[in-house]
Coordinates of C-alpha atoms in Angstrom, one line a residue:
X1 CA 0.0 0.0 0.0
X2 CA 1.4 3.4 -1.0
X3 CA 1.7 6.4 1.3
X4 CA -1.7 7.7 0.3
X5 CA -3.3 4.4 1.3
X6 CA -1.5 4.5 4.7
X7 CA -2.7 8.1 5.3
X8 CA -6.3 7.1 4.5
X9 CA -6.0 4.2 6.9
X10 CA -5.0 6.7 9.6
X11 CA -8.0 8.8 8.7
X12 CA -10.2 5.8 9.6
X13 CA -8.8 5.8 13.2
X14 CA -9.3 9.5 13.5
X15 CA -12.8 9.3 12.2
X16 CA -13.7 6.6 14.8
X17 CA -12.2 8.8 17.5
X18 CA -14.2 11.8 16.3
X19 CA -11.2 13.9 15.3
X20 CA -9.8 15.2 12.0
X21 CA -6.5 14.7 10.2
X22 CA -3.8 17.3 10.0
X23 CA -4.5 18.0 6.3
X24 CA -7.2 20.5 5.2
X25 CA -10.5 19.3 4.0
X26 CA -9.6 20.2 0.4
X27 CA -6.5 18.0 0.5
X28 CA -8.4 15.0 2.0
X29 CA -11.1 15.3 -0.7
X30 CA -8.4 15.5 -3.4
X31 CA -6.7 12.4 -2.1
X32 CA -9.9 10.4 -2.0
X33 CA -10.9 11.6 -5.5
X34 CA -7.5 10.7 -6.9
X35 CA -8.1 7.0 -6.1
X36 CA -10.7 6.9 -8.9
X37 CA -9.2 9.0 -11.6
X38 CA -7.6 6.1 -13.5
X39 CA -10.7 4.0 -13.4
X40 CA -12.9 4.6 -16.5
X41 CA -15.4 2.4 -18.3
X42 CA -13.0 1.2 -20.9
X43 CA -9.9 1.1 -18.8
X44 CA -8.2 -2.3 -18.2
X45 CA -8.7 -4.0 -14.8
X46 CA -6.6 -2.2 -12.2
X47 CA -3.8 -3.8 -10.3
X48 CA -4.5 -5.5 -7.0
X49 CA -2.9 -2.6 -5.1
X50 CA -5.0 -0.1 -6.8
X51 CA -8.2 -2.2 -6.3
X52 CA -7.4 -2.3 -2.6
X53 CA -6.9 1.4 -2.5
X54 CA -10.2 2.0 -4.3
X55 CA -12.0 -0.2 -1.8
X56 CA -10.4 1.7 1.1
X57 CA -11.5 5.0 -0.3
X58 CA -15.0 3.8 -1.0
X59 CA -15.3 2.4 2.5
X60 CA -13.9 5.6 4.0
X61 CA -16.3 7.8 2.1
X62 CA -19.3 5.6 3.2
X63 CA -18.1 5.7 6.8
X64 CA -17.8 9.5 6.8
X65 CA -21.3 9.9 5.4
X66 CA -22.7 7.4 7.9
X67 CA -21.1 9.3 10.8
X68 CA -22.5 12.6 9.5
X69 CA -26.0 11.1 9.1
X70 CA -25.9 9.7 12.6
X71 CA -24.7 13.1 13.9
X72 CA -22.2 11.4 16.1
X73 CA -19.2 13.7 15.5
X74 CA -18.1 16.8 17.5
X75 CA -19.0 20.1 16.0
X76 CA -15.6 20.9 14.5
X77 CA -15.2 17.4 13.1
X78 CA -18.7 17.6 11.6
X79 CA -17.9 20.8 9.8
X80 CA -14.6 19.4 8.5
X81 CA -16.1 16.2 7.1
X82 CA -19.1 18.0 5.7
X83 CA -16.8 20.2 3.7
X84 CA -14.9 17.1 2.4
X85 CA -18.2 15.6 1.2
X86 CA -19.3 18.9 -0.4
X87 CA -16.1 19.1 -2.4
X88 CA -16.2 15.4 -3.4
X89 CA -19.8 15.4 -4.6
X90 CA -19.6 19.0 -5.9
X91 CA -16.5 20.2 -7.8
X92 CA -14.8 16.8 -8.0
X93 CA -18.0 15.1 -9.3
X94 CA -17.5 11.9 -7.3
X95 CA -21.0 10.7 -8.2
X96 CA -20.1 10.3 -11.8
X97 CA -17.0 8.3 -10.8
X98 CA -19.1 6.1 -8.6
X99 CA -21.5 5.4 -11.4
X100 CA -18.7 4.4 -13.7
X101 CA -17.4 2.0 -11.0
X102 CA -20.6 0.1 -11.1
X103 CA -19.3 -1.4 -14.3
X104 CA -16.0 -2.5 -12.7
X105 CA -14.9 -6.0 -13.4
X106 CA -14.2 -6.5 -9.7
X107 CA -17.6 -7.3 -8.1
X108 CA -16.4 -5.9 -4.7
X109 CA -15.6 -2.6 -6.2
X110 CA -18.9 -2.5 -7.9
X111 CA -20.8 -3.3 -4.7
X112 CA -18.9 -0.9 -2.6
X113 CA -19.6 1.9 -5.1
X114 CA -23.3 1.1 -4.8
X115 CA -23.1 1.2 -1.0
X116 CA -21.3 4.5 -1.1
X117 CA -23.8 6.0 -3.5
X118 CA -26.8 4.8 -1.5
X119 CA -25.6 6.2 1.8
X120 CA -25.0 9.6 0.1
X121 CA -28.4 9.6 -1.5
X122 CA -30.1 8.6 1.8
X123 CA -28.4 11.5 3.5
X124 CA -29.2 13.9 0.7
X125 CA -32.8 13.0 0.9
X126 CA -32.8 13.6 4.6
X127 CA -31.2 17.0 4.3
X128 CA -32.7 18.4 1.1
X129 CA -35.4 16.0 0.1
X130 CA -33.8 15.3 -3.3
X131 CA -32.0 12.4 -4.9
X132 CA -29.3 12.4 -7.5
X133 CA -30.5 12.7 -11.1
X134 CA -27.3 11.0 -12.3
X135 CA -27.9 8.0 -10.0
X136 CA -31.5 7.6 -11.1
X137 CA -30.6 7.9 -14.7
X138 CA -27.8 5.3 -14.4
X139 CA -30.2 2.9 -12.8
X140 CA -32.9 3.4 -15.4
X141 CA -30.4 2.8 -18.2
X142 CA -29.1 -0.4 -16.6
X143 CA -32.6 -1.7 -16.0
X144 CA -33.7 -1.1 -19.6
X145 CA -30.7 -3.0 -20.9
X146 CA -31.6 -5.9 -18.6
X147 CA -28.2 -7.6 -19.0
X148 CA -27.4 -9.8 -16.0
X149 CA -24.1 -8.4 -14.6
X150 CA -22.5 -7.0 -11.5
X151 CA -23.7 -3.5 -12.7
X152 CA -27.3 -4.6 -12.7
X153 CA -26.9 -6.3 -9.4
X154 CA -25.4 -3.2 -7.8
X155 CA -28.1 -0.9 -9.2
X156 CA -30.8 -3.2 -7.9
X157 CA -29.2 -3.4 -4.5
X158 CA -28.7 0.4 -4.4
X159 CA -32.3 1.3 -5.3
X160 CA -33.6 -1.3 -2.8
X161 CA -31.4 0.1 0.0
X162 CA -32.6 3.6 -0.6
X163 CA -36.3 2.7 -0.6
X164 CA -35.8 0.6 2.5
X165 CA -34.2 3.6 4.3
X166 CA -37.1 5.7 3.3
X167 CA -39.6 3.1 4.6
X168 CA -37.7 2.8 7.9
X169 CA -37.9 6.5 8.4
X170 CA -34.2 7.2 8.1
X171 CA -34.8 10.1 5.7
X172 CA -37.3 11.8 7.9
X173 CA -41.1 12.4 7.4
X174 CA -43.0 12.8 4.1
X175 CA -42.1 9.3 3.0
X176 CA -45.0 9.2 0.5
X177 CA -43.8 12.3 -1.3
X178 CA -40.2 11.1 -1.3
X179 CA -41.1 7.7 -2.7
X180 CA -43.4 9.1 -5.3
X181 CA -40.6 11.4 -6.6
X182 CA -38.0 8.6 -6.3
X183 CA -40.0 6.2 -8.5
X184 CA -41.3 8.7 -11.0
X185 CA -38.5 8.2 -13.5
X186 CA -38.0 4.5 -12.9
X187 CA -41.4 3.1 -13.6
X188 CA -40.9 2.0 -17.2
X189 CA -37.4 0.8 -16.8
X190 CA -38.3 -1.5 -13.9
X191 CA -41.3 -2.8 -15.8
X192 CA -39.0 -3.5 -18.7
X193 CA -36.6 -5.4 -16.4
X194 CA -39.5 -7.4 -15.1
X195 CA -40.5 -8.5 -18.5
X196 CA -37.0 -9.3 -19.7
X197 CA -35.9 -11.1 -16.5
X198 CA -39.0 -13.1 -15.9
X199 CA -39.6 -14.4 -19.4
X200 CA -43.3 -15.0 -20.1
X201 CA -42.5 -18.1 -22.1
X202 CA -43.8 -20.9 -19.8
X203 CA -42.5 -23.7 -21.9
X204 CA -38.8 -23.0 -22.1
X205 CA -36.5 -22.4 -19.1
X206 CA -34.2 -19.4 -18.9
X207 CA -31.1 -19.8 -21.1
X208 CA -28.7 -17.7 -19.1
X209 CA -25.9 -18.6 -16.8
X210 CA -27.6 -19.9 -13.6
X211 CA -25.2 -18.4 -11.1
X212 CA -25.3 -14.9 -12.5
X213 CA -29.1 -15.0 -13.1
X214 CA -29.7 -16.3 -9.6
X215 CA -27.9 -13.4 -8.0
X216 CA -29.7 -10.9 -10.2
X217 CA -33.1 -12.5 -9.6
X218 CA -32.7 -12.5 -5.8
X219 CA -31.8 -8.8 -5.9
X220 CA -34.8 -8.1 -8.1
X221 CA -37.2 -9.9 -5.8
X222 CA -35.8 -7.8 -2.9
X223 CA -36.7 -4.7 -4.9
X224 CA -40.2 -6.0 -5.7
X225 CA -40.8 -6.6 -2.0
X226 CA -39.8 -3.0 -1.0
X227 CA -42.0 -1.7 -3.8
X228 CA -44.9 -3.7 -2.4
X229 CA -44.1 -2.5 1.1
X230 CA -44.2 1.1 -0.2
X231 CA -47.6 0.6 -1.6
X232 CA -49.0 -1.2 1.5
X233 CA -47.7 1.3 4.0
X234 CA -47.8 4.6 2.2
X235 CA -50.2 4.1 -0.7
X236 CA -47.5 4.9 -3.2
X237 CA -49.0 3.6 -6.4
X238 CA -47.3 3.5 -9.7
X239 CA -47.5 1.3 -12.8
X240 CA -44.4 -0.7 -11.8
X241 CA -46.0 -1.6 -8.4
X242 CA -48.9 -3.2 -10.2
X243 CA -46.8 -5.3 -12.5
X244 CA -46.0 -8.0 -9.9
X245 CA -49.8 -8.4 -9.2
X246 CA -51.0 -8.2 -12.8
X247 CA -48.2 -10.3 -14.1
X248 CA -47.9 -12.6 -11.1
X249 CA -47.9 -15.7 -13.2
X250 CA -44.4 -14.8 -14.4
X251 CA -43.3 -15.1 -10.8
X252 CA -45.1 -18.4 -10.4
X253 CA -43.2 -19.7 -13.5
X254 CA -39.9 -19.2 -11.8
X255 CA -40.2 -22.5 -10.0
X256 CA -39.7 -24.3 -13.4
X257 CA -36.8 -22.0 -14.5
X258 CA -33.2 -23.3 -14.7
X259 CA -32.1 -21.4 -11.5
X260 CA -30.9 -22.4 -8.1
X261 CA -33.3 -23.7 -5.5
X262 CA -32.6 -20.6 -3.4
X263 CA -34.2 -18.4 -6.1
X264 CA -37.3 -20.6 -6.4
X265 CA -37.7 -20.4 -2.6
X266 CA -37.2 -16.7 -2.6
X267 CA -39.9 -16.1 -5.2
X268 CA -42.3 -18.3 -3.3
X269 CA -41.7 -16.3 -0.1
X270 CA -42.3 -13.1 -2.1
X271 CA -45.7 -14.3 -3.2
X272 CA -46.6 -15.4 0.3
X273 CA -45.7 -12.0 1.8
X274 CA -47.6 -10.2 -1.0
X275 CA -50.8 -12.1 -0.5
X276 CA -50.6 -11.8 3.3
X277 CA -49.8 -8.1 3.0
X278 CA -46.6 -8.6 5.1
X279 CA -44.1 -7.1 2.7
X280 CA -41.5 -5.2 4.7
X281 CA -42.7 -6.2 8.1
X282 CA -39.2 -7.2 9.3
X283 CA -37.6 -3.8 8.6
X284 CA -40.2 -1.1 7.8
X285 CA -41.1 1.6 10.3
X286 CA -43.2 0.1 13.0
X287 CA -45.2 3.2 13.5
X288 CA -47.0 3.0 10.2
X289 CA -50.0 0.8 9.8
X290 CA -50.8 -1.1 6.7
X291 CA -54.1 0.9 6.2
X292 CA -52.5 4.3 6.7
X293 CA -53.2 5.3 3.1
X294 CA -56.1 4.4 0.9
X295 CA -55.3 2.4 -2.2
X296 CA -58.5 1.5 -3.9
X297 CA -56.8 -0.5 -6.6
X298 CA -54.9 -2.8 -4.2
X299 CA -57.9 -5.1 -3.6
X300 CA -58.5 -5.6 -7.3
X301 CA -54.8 -6.2 -7.9
X302 CA -54.7 -8.8 -5.0
X303 CA -57.7 -10.5 -6.7
X304 CA -55.8 -10.7 -10.0
X305 CA -52.8 -12.2 -8.3
X306 CA -54.9 -14.7 -6.4
X307 CA -56.8 -15.7 -9.5
X308 CA -53.4 -16.2 -11.3
X309 CA -52.4 -18.6 -8.5
X310 CA -55.6 -20.6 -8.7
X311 CA -55.2 -20.9 -12.5
X312 CA -51.6 -22.1 -12.1
X313 CA -52.6 -24.6 -9.4
X314 CA -55.3 -25.9 -11.7
X315 CA -52.6 -26.3 -14.4
X316 CA -50.4 -28.4 -12.1
X317 CA -48.2 -25.7 -10.5
X318 CA -48.0 -27.7 -7.2
X319 CA -46.4 -30.6 -9.0
X320 CA -43.5 -28.3 -10.1
X321 CA -42.7 -26.7 -6.8
X322 CA -39.4 -28.1 -5.6
X323 CA -39.1 -29.1 -1.9
X324 CA -35.7 -30.2 -0.6
X325 CA -35.9 -33.5 1.4
X326 CA -33.6 -31.9 4.0
X327 CA -33.5 -28.4 5.3
X328 CA -30.8 -26.0 4.2
X329 CA -30.0 -22.9 6.2
X330 CA -29.2 -19.3 5.2
X331 CA -29.9 -20.2 1.6
X332 CA -26.9 -22.5 1.3
X333 CA -26.6 -25.8 -0.6
X334 CA -25.3 -27.7 2.3
X335 CA -27.9 -30.0 3.7
X336 CA -27.8 -30.4 7.5
X337 CA -29.3 -33.5 9.0
X338 CA -30.8 -32.9 12.5
X339 CA -31.6 -36.5 13.2
X340 CA -33.8 -38.0 10.5
X341 CA -35.1 -36.3 7.4
X342 CA -35.7 -32.6 7.8
X343 CA -37.9 -31.4 4.9
X344 CA -37.9 -27.7 4.0
X345 CA -40.8 -26.6 6.1
X346 CA -40.4 -23.0 5.1
X347 CA -41.4 -23.6 1.5
X348 CA -44.2 -26.0 2.5
X349 CA -45.7 -23.3 4.8
X350 CA -45.3 -20.7 2.1
X351 CA -47.0 -22.7 -0.6
X352 CA -49.8 -23.7 1.7
X353 CA -50.5 -20.1 2.6
X354 CA -50.3 -18.9 -1.0
X355 CA -53.0 -21.3 -2.0
X356 CA -55.2 -20.7 1.2
X357 CA -55.0 -16.9 0.9
X358 CA -55.7 -17.0 -2.9
X359 CA -58.8 -19.0 -2.2
X360 CA -59.9 -16.6 0.6
X361 CA -59.4 -13.5 -1.7
X362 CA -61.4 -15.1 -4.5
X363 CA -64.3 -16.1 -2.3
X364 CA -64.4 -12.7 -0.8
X365 CA -64.5 -10.9 -4.1
X366 CA -68.0 -9.8 -5.0
X367 CA -70.2 -11.5 -5.8
X368 CA -69.5 -14.3 -3.4
X369 CA -71.2 -16.8 -5.7
X370 CA -69.9 -15.5 -9.0
X371 CA -71.9 -15.4 -12.1
X372 CA -69.2 -17.4 -13.9
X373 CA -68.5 -20.2 -11.4
X374 CA -68.2 -21.0 -7.8
X375 CA -64.8 -21.7 -6.3
X376 CA -64.1 -25.4 -5.8
X377 CA -62.5 -25.1 -2.4
X378 CA -62.6 -28.8 -1.9
X379 CA -60.8 -29.5 -5.1
X380 CA -58.0 -27.1 -4.4
X381 CA -57.5 -28.3 -0.8
X382 CA -57.4 -31.8 -2.1
X383 CA -54.5 -30.8 -4.4
X384 CA -52.8 -29.2 -1.5
X385 CA -53.2 -32.4 0.6
X386 CA -51.6 -34.4 -2.3
X387 CA -48.7 -31.9 -2.5
X388 CA -48.0 -32.2 1.2
X389 CA -48.4 -36.0 1.1
X390 CA -45.9 -36.2 -1.8
X391 CA -43.3 -34.4 0.4
X392 CA -43.9 -36.6 3.5
X393 CA -45.8 -34.2 5.6
X394 CA -48.7 -36.4 6.6
X395 CA -46.5 -39.1 8.2
X396 CA -49.1 -41.5 9.4
X397 CA -51.9 -42.9 7.2
X398 CA -54.1 -43.2 10.3
X399 CA -53.5 -39.6 11.4
X400 CA -56.4 -37.2 11.2
X401 CA -56.4 -35.4 7.9
X402 CA -56.9 -32.0 9.6
X403 CA -53.7 -32.5 11.5
X404 CA -51.8 -31.1 8.5
X405 CA -52.2 -27.6 9.9
X406 CA -50.4 -28.3 13.1
X407 CA -47.7 -30.4 11.3
X408 CA -46.9 -27.9 8.6
X409 CA -47.0 -24.8 10.8
X410 CA -45.7 -26.3 14.0
X411 CA -42.7 -24.0 14.2
X412 CA -44.3 -20.8 13.0
X413 CA -47.2 -19.6 15.2
X414 CA -48.1 -16.5 13.1
X415 CA -48.5 -18.6 10.0
X416 CA -50.4 -21.2 11.9
X417 CA -53.0 -18.7 13.1
X418 CA -53.2 -17.1 9.7
X419 CA -53.9 -20.5 8.1
X420 CA -56.4 -21.6 10.7
X421 CA -58.3 -18.2 10.5
X422 CA -58.4 -18.5 6.7
X423 CA -59.6 -22.1 6.8
X424 CA -62.7 -21.0 8.8
X425 CA -63.8 -18.8 6.0
X426 CA -63.1 -21.5 3.4
X427 CA -65.2 -24.0 5.5
X428 CA -68.1 -21.6 5.8
X429 CA -68.0 -20.9 2.0
X430 CA -68.0 -24.5 1.1
X431 CA -70.7 -25.3 3.5
X432 CA -72.9 -22.5 2.0
X433 CA -72.6 -24.2 -1.4
X434 CA -73.4 -27.7 -0.3
X435 CA -75.4 -27.0 2.9
X436 CA -73.5 -29.8 4.5
X437 CA -70.1 -30.3 6.1
X438 CA -69.9 -34.0 5.3
X439 CA -66.5 -35.1 4.2
X440 CA -64.9 -31.8 5.3
X441 CA -62.2 -33.7 7.3
X442 CA -61.2 -35.6 4.2
X443 CA -59.7 -32.5 2.6
X444 CA -58.4 -31.2 5.9
X445 CA -60.7 -28.2 6.3
X446 CA -62.6 -28.8 9.6
X447 CA -62.0 -25.7 11.8
X448 CA -63.3 -27.6 14.8
X449 CA -60.6 -30.2 14.4
X450 CA -58.0 -27.5 13.8
X451 CA -58.9 -25.8 17.1
X452 CA -59.0 -29.0 19.1
X453 CA -55.7 -30.2 17.8
X454 CA -54.1 -26.8 18.4
X455 CA -55.2 -26.9 22.1
X456 CA -54.0 -30.5 22.5
X457 CA -50.6 -29.6 21.0
X458 CA -50.5 -26.9 23.8
X459 CA -51.3 -29.3 26.6
X460 CA -54.7 -27.6 26.9
X461 CA -52.7 -24.9 28.7
X462 CA -54.8 -21.7 28.8
X463 CA -51.8 -19.6 29.7
X464 CA -50.3 -20.2 26.2
X465 CA -53.5 -19.0 24.7
X466 CA -53.3 -16.0 26.9
X467 CA -49.8 -15.3 25.6
X468 CA -51.1 -15.5 22.0
X469 CA -54.0 -13.1 22.9
X470 CA -51.6 -10.5 24.4
X471 CA -48.9 -10.8 21.7
X472 CA -49.2 -8.7 18.6
X473 CA -47.1 -11.1 16.6
X474 CA -50.0 -13.3 15.5
X475 CA -53.6 -12.9 14.5
X476 CA -54.8 -15.2 17.3
X477 CA -57.3 -12.7 18.7
X478 CA -59.1 -12.5 15.3
X479 CA -58.9 -16.3 14.9
X480 CA -60.1 -17.0 18.4
X481 CA -63.1 -14.6 18.1
X482 CA -64.0 -16.0 14.7
X483 CA -63.8 -19.6 15.9
X484 CA -65.8 -19.0 19.1
X485 CA -68.6 -17.5 17.0
X486 CA -68.5 -20.7 14.9
X487 CA -68.5 -22.9 18.0
X488 CA -71.6 -21.0 19.4
X489 CA -73.5 -21.7 16.1
X490 CA -72.2 -25.2 15.4
X491 CA -71.9 -27.1 18.6
X492 CA -73.0 -30.4 17.1
X493 CA -70.2 -30.4 14.6
X494 CA -67.7 -29.6 17.4
X495 CA -68.9 -32.6 19.4
X496 CA -68.6 -34.8 16.3
X497 CA -65.1 -33.5 15.7
X498 CA -64.0 -34.5 19.2
X499 CA -65.4 -38.0 18.7
X500 CA -63.7 -38.3 15.2
X501 CA -60.3 -37.3 16.6
X502 CA -60.7 -39.8 19.4
X503 CA -61.6 -42.5 16.9
X504 CA -58.5 -41.7 14.9
X505 CA -56.4 -42.0 18.0
X506 CA -57.9 -45.4 18.7
X507 CA -57.4 -46.6 15.1
X508 CA -53.7 -45.6 15.3
X509 CA -53.2 -47.4 18.5
X510 CA -54.8 -50.5 17.1
X511 CA -52.6 -50.3 14.0
X512 CA -49.5 -49.9 16.1
X513 CA -49.7 -51.4 19.6
X514 CA -46.5 -49.5 20.6
X515 CA -48.4 -46.2 20.2
X516 CA -49.7 -45.1 23.6
X517 CA -52.7 -43.1 24.2
X518 CA -52.1 -39.4 23.4
X519 CA -50.9 -37.5 26.4
X520 CA -51.7 -33.9 27.0
X521 CA -49.3 -32.7 24.4
X522 CA -48.6 -35.7 22.1
X523 CA -51.3 -35.9 19.5
X524 CA -52.1 -38.1 16.5
X525 CA -49.7 -36.0 14.4
X526 CA -46.7 -38.0 15.5
X527 CA -45.1 -34.5 15.8
X528 CA -44.5 -32.4 18.9
X529 CA -43.7 -28.7 18.0
X530 CA -40.1 -28.1 19.1
X531 CA -41.1 -24.8 20.8
X532 CA -43.5 -26.4 23.2
X533 CA -42.9 -28.5 26.3
X534 CA -44.1 -32.1 26.7
X535 CA -45.1 -31.4 30.2
X536 CA -47.0 -28.2 29.6
X537 CA -45.4 -26.6 32.7
X538 CA -42.2 -25.1 31.3
X539 CA -43.5 -23.8 28.0
X540 CA -41.9 -20.4 27.4
X541 CA -44.2 -17.6 28.4
X542 CA -44.3 -13.9 27.5
X543 CA -45.3 -13.3 31.2
X544 CA -45.5 -15.7 34.1
X545 CA -49.1 -14.7 35.1
X546 CA -49.6 -17.1 38.0
X547 CA -46.4 -17.2 40.0
X548 CA -46.1 -13.7 41.4
X549 CA -47.1 -13.3 45.0
X550 CA -47.5 -9.6 44.5
X551 CA -50.0 -10.3 41.7
X552 CA -52.2 -12.4 43.9
X553 CA -52.1 -9.7 46.7
X554 CA -52.9 -7.0 44.1
X555 CA -55.8 -9.1 42.9
X556 CA -57.3 -9.2 46.3
X557 CA -57.0 -5.4 46.7
X558 CA -58.2 -4.2 43.3
X559 CA -62.0 -4.2 42.9
X560 CA -63.8 -5.5 39.8
X561 CA -64.1 -2.5 37.6
X562 CA -67.2 -3.8 35.8
X563 CA -69.2 -5.7 38.5
X564 CA -67.7 -4.2 41.7
X565 CA -67.8 -7.7 43.2
X566 CA -64.4 -9.3 43.8
X567 CA -65.9 -12.1 45.8
X568 CA -67.8 -13.4 42.8
X569 CA -64.8 -13.3 40.6
X570 CA -62.7 -15.0 43.3
X571 CA -65.4 -17.7 43.6
X572 CA -65.3 -18.2 39.8
X573 CA -61.6 -18.6 40.0
X574 CA -61.9 -21.2 42.7
X575 CA -64.6 -23.0 40.8
X576 CA -62.5 -22.9 37.7
X577 CA -59.6 -24.5 39.5
X578 CA -61.7 -27.3 40.9
X579 CA -63.2 -28.0 37.5
X580 CA -59.7 -28.1 36.0
X581 CA -58.5 -30.6 38.6
X582 CA -61.5 -32.9 38.1
X583 CA -62.0 -32.4 34.4
X584 CA -63.3 -35.3 32.4
X585 CA -60.7 -37.3 30.4
X586 CA -62.8 -36.7 27.3
X587 CA -61.4 -34.5 24.6
X588 CA -64.5 -32.4 24.6
X589 CA -64.2 -31.8 28.4
X590 CA -60.6 -30.8 28.2
X591 CA -61.3 -28.2 25.5
X592 CA -64.1 -26.6 27.5
X593 CA -62.0 -26.6 30.7
X594 CA -59.2 -24.8 28.8
X595 CA -61.6 -22.2 27.5
X596 CA -63.1 -21.6 30.9
X597 CA -59.7 -21.2 32.4
X598 CA -58.9 -18.7 29.7
X599 CA -62.0 -16.7 30.5
X600 CA -61.1 -16.6 34.2
X601 CA -57.5 -15.4 33.3
X602 CA -58.6 -12.7 30.9
X603 CA -61.3 -11.5 33.3
X604 CA -58.8 -11.3 36.1
X605 CA -56.3 -9.2 34.1
X606 CA -59.0 -7.0 32.6
X607 CA -60.5 -6.2 36.1
X608 CA -57.0 -5.2 37.3
X609 CA -56.4 -3.0 34.2
X610 CA -53.5 -5.2 33.0
X611 CA -55.0 -6.4 29.8
X612 CA -53.5 -4.5 26.8
X613 CA -56.8 -3.9 25.1
X614 CA -60.6 -4.1 25.7
X615 CA -61.5 -7.8 25.6
X616 CA -65.3 -7.2 26.0
X617 CA -66.2 -8.9 22.8
X618 CA -64.0 -11.9 23.5
X619 CA -65.3 -12.3 27.1
X620 CA -68.8 -12.2 25.8
X621 CA -68.1 -15.3 23.7
X622 CA -66.1 -17.0 26.4
X623 CA -68.8 -16.4 29.0
X624 CA -71.1 -18.7 27.0
X625 CA -68.7 -21.6 27.1
X626 CA -70.0 -23.2 30.3
X627 CA -73.6 -23.0 29.0
X628 CA -72.5 -24.8 25.8
X629 CA -70.6 -27.4 27.7
X630 CA -73.7 -28.2 29.8
X631 CA -75.8 -28.6 26.6
X632 CA -73.3 -31.0 25.1
X633 CA -72.6 -33.0 28.3

């Protein structure tokens, strides 16, 4: 490394310490800029030493901008480094040099250039609300050419990073206006890239180099997700954001393309997040709800995407979706065996939810019973059961067909609740068409069975249900309310489901004498979720509601806000405890005892003002449980 490189390394230490080098700001800017002067679009590949120096300068520039953005430098150091950046991106035209470096043969140089540009643009948007015309123009040109290369990958990464920063709130308020302006000149070029990258020809696979195309497609799918998040959270609607919905079948066709498994898995997850309206939930600003801005066209676009999914499933799409026999982690190709075969449950869950949500969206689209045709929910779910069976999900032929929900979603509570909630709507729709629920268990769509099997997988532990109700990470509240309404209206079917599950248990024990009667947790699924205890006593809790002495003392002191009668509530609690201890061994009895205990726990917390929201509607449904149990006893 030459002297300049050594000097720049020293600058790193000074920057971290919050101090400045002995040279003036103009001299430091000149030294950084000089690292890029010999690198042009047609120049030969630089030497290793020069490449290292360019990487050092790019990283230093990015670090300076990041420290300025974070406002973590002393006043004098801030003024010094601001002047350095003003000179670099002003008179020395560093942005043009960074754009040219996107075409560098060295992929690291290209990527670091994209990172350096992105942090500058994010900071520029935060300060002035504008973004570099040169950067946007370069991205648009590269997208229109649609040639898989490190330049295209870097442009995709850069645009994605900038939009993510806006969605996270890193650029300040007015995200909607910033995003609208940012995407105004990129609509047509991204749509062109979509068409060229995701070939509409369903018969022939992609003819490009798999490795390069895989990297490009993953970057492109990341961009599509942030565009979808921008629409969901801020109502930013442009033509490019409609493409992935209107032309969703091109995404579905990726599973048959000649690309790596990781790419196929990534596109399936993108479809899942789009249909569930979860795009960007892991990194977007938590303070913005999904319904913050009206987007009247989103419902129609979702219907188009859902209809495309159903058409592809009818054409045999599920037969083409690859599922690894063993799980791979972090997108790698190395299969890790964790004792027995570990199927890729991530893609099984995603495919299941894609189909379930597509069915739900279609049956909710007016008119419910369409003039053209009714939705064959039974047929589609039968296809899903066959898909899961082919990949070894339903491990026992004697296991209850509805157990697939607990098996597939055992390790992902939010997806499990979403699927169970959706299946209630599908069950009611199918029942409205046939006026009967006969055979509903054959295609795994009996919501009573799903609820019973869920409780049994939780040891009928009401405190786990309480965790779900309090947590905002799942839609359990909505699911619970929807199911309790169904239970109130359909008690006979619930009783039949209990008997059916017990019959399945008996058949399995007769087939295999070594199989013992199901315990409080172990069910006919032959699967125990890894996140739940086999005893039911050491299941991880959000809060330990019953072990605090202070809590019990506080409960005695705080009056019932609604009834003003703490003795009555205490009597109910004592009664509930006695009922739990002397509960019937029948499945029906255990379910009702669990729900009664849940009602007592929710009432206790609500009366003490500790429940995070008003559970009046939920308690109204839970209060009718004892009456329903008496009717069925």
